Structures are given as structure tokens and as C-alpha cells.
PDB file of C-alpha atoms in Angstrom:
ATOM      1  CA  MET A  21      65.606 114.098  77.052  1.00 67.00           C
ATOM      2  CA  ARG A  22      62.815 112.708  74.978  1.00 78.00           C
ATOM      3  CA  PHE A  23      65.254 111.043  72.672  1.00 83.00           C
ATOM      4  CA  VAL A  24      67.546 109.946  75.240  1.00 85.00           C
ATOM      5  CA  ARG A  25      65.288 107.937  77.500  1.00 85.00           C
ATOM      6  CA  PRO A  26      63.992 105.592  74.785  1.00 86.00           C
ATOM      7  CA  LEU A  27      67.471 105.155  73.469  1.00 87.00           C
ATOM      8  CA  ILE A  28      68.488 103.976  76.799  1.00 87.00           C
ATOM      9  CA  VAL A  29      65.656 101.650  77.255  1.00 86.00           C
ATOM     10  CA  SER A  30      65.990 100.122  73.830  1.00 86.00           C
ATOM     11  CA  LEU A  31      69.874  99.577  74.311  1.00 84.00           C
ATOM     12  CA  THR A  32      69.200  97.958  77.883  1.00 86.00           C
ATOM     13  CA  ILE A  33      66.726  95.507  76.154  1.00 84.00           C
ATOM     14  CA  LEU A  34      68.825  94.789  73.515  1.00 80.00           C
ATOM     15  CA  GLY A  35      71.697  94.044  75.814  1.00 78.00           C
ATOM     16  CA  PHE A  36      69.782  91.823  77.863  1.00 77.00           C
ATOM     17  CA  THR A  37      68.258  89.864  74.727  1.00 75.00           C
ATOM     18  CA  THR A  38      71.556  89.384  72.953  1.00 69.00           C
ATOM     19  CA  SER A  39      72.158  86.055  74.954  1.00 68.00           C
ATOM     20  CA  SER A  40      69.229  84.778  73.179  1.00 66.00           C
ATOM     21  CA  PHE A  41      71.156  85.020  69.806  1.00 66.00           C
ATOM     22  CA  ALA A  42      74.034  82.795  71.146  1.00 63.00           C
ATOM     23  CA  GLY A  43      72.399  79.526  70.230  1.00 66.00           C
ATOM     24  CA  ASP A  44      72.573  76.254  72.128  1.00 73.00           C
ATOM     25  CA  LEU A  45      75.061  76.139  74.914  1.00 71.00           C
ATOM     26  CA  GLN A  46      75.763  72.502  74.559  1.00 74.00           C
ATOM     27  CA  ASN A  47      76.735  72.797  70.805  1.00 77.00           C
ATOM     28  CA  SER A  48      79.031  75.639  71.700  1.00 74.00           C
ATOM     29  CA  ILE A  49      80.673  73.747  74.487  1.00 77.00           C
ATOM     30  CA  ALA A  50      81.020  70.741  72.036  1.00 79.00           C
ATOM     31  CA  LYS A  51      82.579  72.683  69.448  1.00 79.00           C
ATOM     32  CA  ALA A  52      85.196  74.218  71.902  1.00 75.00           C
ATOM     33  CA  VAL A  53      86.025  70.754  73.231  1.00 77.00           C
ATOM     34  CA  GLU A  54      86.817  69.388  69.791  1.00 79.00           C
ATOM     35  CA  GLN A  55      88.959  72.104  68.641  1.00 77.00           C
ATOM     36  CA  PRO A  56      92.858  71.600  69.890  1.00 74.00           C
ATOM     37  CA  GLN A  57      94.148  74.567  71.614  1.00 68.00           C
ATOM     38  CA  PRO A  58      97.612  75.410  70.816  1.00 67.00           C
ATOM     39  CA  ALA A  59      99.989  75.461  73.593  1.00 64.00           C
ATOM     40  CA  THR A  60     101.532  78.969  73.564  1.00 62.00           C
ATOM     41  CA  THR A  61     104.330  80.174  76.128  1.00 61.00           C
ATOM     42  CA  PRO A  62     103.420  83.682  77.441  1.00 64.00           C
ATOM     43  CA  PRO A  63     106.335  86.242  76.863  1.00 63.00           C
ATOM     44  CA  GLN A  64     108.149  86.456  80.213  1.00 72.00           C
ATOM     45  CA  MET A  65     110.696  88.831  81.568  1.00 75.00           C
ATOM     46  CA  ALA A  66     114.254  87.747  81.769  1.00 77.00           C
ATOM     47  CA  LYS A  67     115.557  86.852  85.038  1.00 83.00           C
ATOM     48  CA  PRO A  68     118.242  89.482  85.363  1.00 84.00           C
ATOM     49  CA  TRP A  69     115.658  92.228  84.845  1.00 84.00           C
ATOM     50  CA  LEU A  70     113.316  90.912  87.219  1.00 87.00           C
ATOM     51  CA  ILE A  71     115.673  90.009  90.011  1.00 90.00           C
ATOM     52  CA  SER A  72     117.400  93.385  89.821  1.00 92.00           C
ATOM     53  CA  GLY A  73     114.479  95.524  89.529  1.00 91.00           C
ATOM     54  CA  ALA A  74     112.844  93.867  92.445  1.00 93.00           C
ATOM     55  CA  VAL A  75     115.783  94.137  94.631  1.00 94.00           C
ATOM     56  CA  VAL A  76     116.290  97.722  93.718  1.00 95.00           C
ATOM     57  CA  PHE A  77     112.625  98.438  94.408  1.00 95.00           C
ATOM     58  CA  GLY A  78     112.544  96.571  97.634  1.00 95.00           C
ATOM     59  CA  THR A  79     115.607  98.462  98.718  1.00 95.00           C
ATOM     60  CA  GLY A  80     114.512 101.913  97.794  1.00 95.00           C
ATOM     61  CA  MET A  81     110.993 101.272  99.674  1.00 95.00           C
ATOM     62  CA  ALA A  82     112.912 100.192 102.675  1.00 95.00           C
ATOM     63  CA  MET A  83     114.980 103.184 102.591  1.00 93.00           C
ATOM     64  CA  ALA A  84     111.928 105.357 102.040  1.00 91.00           C
ATOM     65  CA  LEU A  85     110.085 103.847 105.022  1.00 90.00           C
ATOM     66  CA  TYR A  86     113.173 104.113 107.337  1.00 87.00           C
ATOM     67  CA  GLY A  87     113.904 107.574 106.519  1.00 85.00           C
ATOM     68  CA  PHE A  88     110.140 108.917 106.678  1.00 82.00           C
ATOM     69  CA  LEU A  89     109.186 106.800 109.820  1.00 81.00           C
ATOM     70  CA  HIS A  90     112.401 107.147 112.231  1.00 77.00           C
ATOM     71  CA  THR A  91     113.627 110.249 113.644  1.00 70.00           C
ATOM     72  CA  ASN A  92     117.278 111.150 114.382  1.00 63.00           C
ATOM     73  CA  GLY A  93     116.927 110.104 117.965  1.00 63.00           C
ATOM     74  CA  GLY A  94     115.606 106.835 117.052  1.00 58.00           C
ATOM     75  CA  GLU A  95     112.049 106.933 117.933  1.00 61.00           C
ATOM     76  CA  PHE A  96     108.994 107.000 115.649  1.00 62.00           C
ATOM     77  CA  VAL A  97     107.713 110.371 114.187  1.00 59.00           C
ATOM     78  CA  GLN A  98     104.708 111.738 116.110  1.00 64.00           C
ATOM     79  CA  SER A  99     104.363 115.287 114.891  1.00 64.00           C
ATOM     80  CA  GLY A 100     106.148 117.857 112.655  1.00 57.00           C
ATOM     81  CA  VAL A 101     107.301 115.001 110.148  1.00 53.00           C
ATOM     82  CA  SER A 102     109.536 117.268 108.005  1.00 58.00           C
ATOM     83  CA  LYS A 103     111.589 118.572 111.282  1.00 66.00           C
ATOM     84  CA  THR A 104     112.156 115.138 112.884  1.00 69.00           C
ATOM     85  CA  SER A 105     112.488 112.738 110.159  1.00 74.00           C
ATOM     86  CA  ASN A 106     115.119 112.165 107.862  1.00 78.00           C
ATOM     87  CA  THR A 107     113.405 113.363 104.722  1.00 82.00           C
ATOM     88  CA  ALA A 108     116.437 113.253 102.554  1.00 87.00           C
ATOM     89  CA  LEU A 109     116.943 109.523 103.055  1.00 88.00           C
ATOM     90  CA  GLY A 110     113.176 109.039 102.559  1.00 89.00           C
ATOM     91  CA  ALA A 111     113.150 110.854  99.137  1.00 92.00           C
ATOM     92  CA  THR A 112     116.403 109.238  98.091  1.00 95.00           C
ATOM     93  CA  GLY A 113     114.575 105.742  98.948  1.00 94.00           C
ATOM     94  CA  LEU A 114     111.675 106.869  96.851  1.00 95.00           C
ATOM     95  CA  ALA A 115     114.100 107.856  93.937  1.00 96.00           C
ATOM     96  CA  VAL A 116     115.781 104.276  94.222  1.00 95.00           C
ATOM     97  CA  ALA A 117     112.443 102.658  94.304  1.00 96.00           C
ATOM     98  CA  ALA A 118     111.388 104.601  91.061  1.00 95.00           C
ATOM     99  CA  ALA A 119     114.635 103.353  89.498  1.00 95.00           C
ATOM    100  CA  GLY A 120     113.879  99.810  90.510  1.00 94.00           C
ATOM    101  CA  GLY A 121     110.314 100.062  88.792  1.00 93.00           C
ATOM    102  CA  ALA A 122     111.921 101.638  85.840  1.00 93.00           C
ATOM    103  CA  ILE A 123     114.181  98.496  85.507  1.00 92.00           C
ATOM    104  CA  LEU A 124     110.992  96.322  85.883  1.00 90.00           C
ATOM    105  CA  PHE A 125     109.054  98.319  83.297  1.00 91.00           C
ATOM    106  CA  VAL A 126     112.219  97.948  80.664  1.00 89.00           C
ATOM    107  CA  GLY A 127     112.454  94.261  81.488  1.00 87.00           C
ATOM    108  CA  ALA A 128     108.593  93.892  80.725  1.00 84.00           C
ATOM    109  CA  LYS A 129     108.618  95.730  77.452  1.00 82.00           C
ATOM    110  CA  ARG A 130     111.613  93.747  76.427  1.00 78.00           C
ATOM    111  CA  GLY A 131     109.795  90.523  77.347  1.00 70.00           C
ATOM    112  CA  LYS A 132     106.904  91.457  75.291  1.00 67.00           C
ATOM    113  CA  SER A 133     109.081  92.131  72.317  1.00 65.00           C
ATOM    114  CA  ALA A 134     110.635  88.653  72.652  1.00 64.00           C
ATOM    115  CA  ALA A 135     109.800  85.973  69.929  1.00 67.00           C
ATOM    116  CA  ALA A 136     106.715  83.561  70.883  1.00 68.00           C
ATOM    117  CA  ILE A 137     106.963  79.844  70.364  1.00 71.00           C
ATOM    118  CA  THR A 138     103.704  78.082  69.769  1.00 74.00           C
ATOM    119  CA  VAL A 139     103.673  74.352  69.887  1.00 77.00           C
ATOM    120  CA  THR A 140     100.855  72.846  67.683  1.00 77.00           C
ATOM    121  CA  PRO A 141     100.053  69.272  66.609  1.00 78.00           C
ATOM    122  CA  ASP A 142     101.617  70.059  63.210  1.00 80.00           C
ATOM    123  CA  GLY A 143     104.855  71.589  64.402  1.00 80.00           C
ATOM    124  CA  VAL A 144     106.563  74.532  66.232  1.00 80.00           C
ATOM    125  CA  VAL A 145     105.833  77.976  65.024  1.00 77.00           C
ATOM    126  CA  VAL A 146     108.081  80.827  66.070  1.00 75.00           C
ATOM    127  CA  SER A 147     106.677  84.256  65.751  1.00 72.00           C
ATOM    128  CA  LYS A 148     108.052  87.789  66.287  1.00 70.00           C
ATOM    129  CA  ARG A 149     105.917  90.762  67.117  1.00 66.00           C
ATOM    130  CA  VAL A 150     106.929  93.901  65.440  1.00 64.00           C
ATOM    131  CA  SER A 151     105.361  97.397  66.148  1.00 62.00           C
ATOM    132  CA  TRP A 152     106.468 101.068  65.929  1.00 62.00           C
TER     133      TRP A 152
END
């Protein structure tokens, strides 16, 4: 414990004083304004993946809500949920919602691996991220 307390205090002091090493704020802002920022298009999900995934997810959640909250008699569930509600329909709805989430996940994954187009004052750059 004798070593830990001074170490924590030293790290706290160093953390609070690092802003003094940053230099002049006005010079940093002026430099940032002078440098042109390239206009990049963020990778986006293809519309077929987005629309189909959202529709399947929404349908599954609606099925799950209806199955778990409504009884066979048409009234809302009050007690004994597994006996009075339609749990099979609710579980099926959760499975359908999971499938919709999987479609959205795959679409987002493919969108990240798509080629990125960067427009700069010098020209247009097309880059592709490769990972394995």
C-alpha cells in the first residue's frame, strides 16, 4: 500500500498537468483551420440489407410482443404468463427478430469492407480496406 498511494497521486498530478504541455490554444486552432480536411464518405450499408433487416426485425418484435402479452382469450396477461399467453408465438417472434438483427449485422459488415472514396483538392482517391 505504501507504493500504490504515491503512484496514484503522481499519476493524478501528471494527468491534470498535461494540458500545460499542449501549447498555445490559438496557434493550434489557427493551424487546424489552415489545413484542408478531405471530404470522405463514410461506409454505408446497402439499402436492400438495411430495409430487409429492419422489416424482419420489426416484424419479429411485433410478433414477440403480441405472443407474450395477449392471451388466447384476447385479454392482456396478468398472472401465470406461461399458461395464459402464446409463448410459442412469442419465442418465434424473438427468433425472427434475431434473424433480422443478423441481416443488419451482415449488411453493416459488408458496408465496412466496401471501397471508400475520398475527394481532395488534388483529386479523387479510392481505397479499399483489406483485413483477415
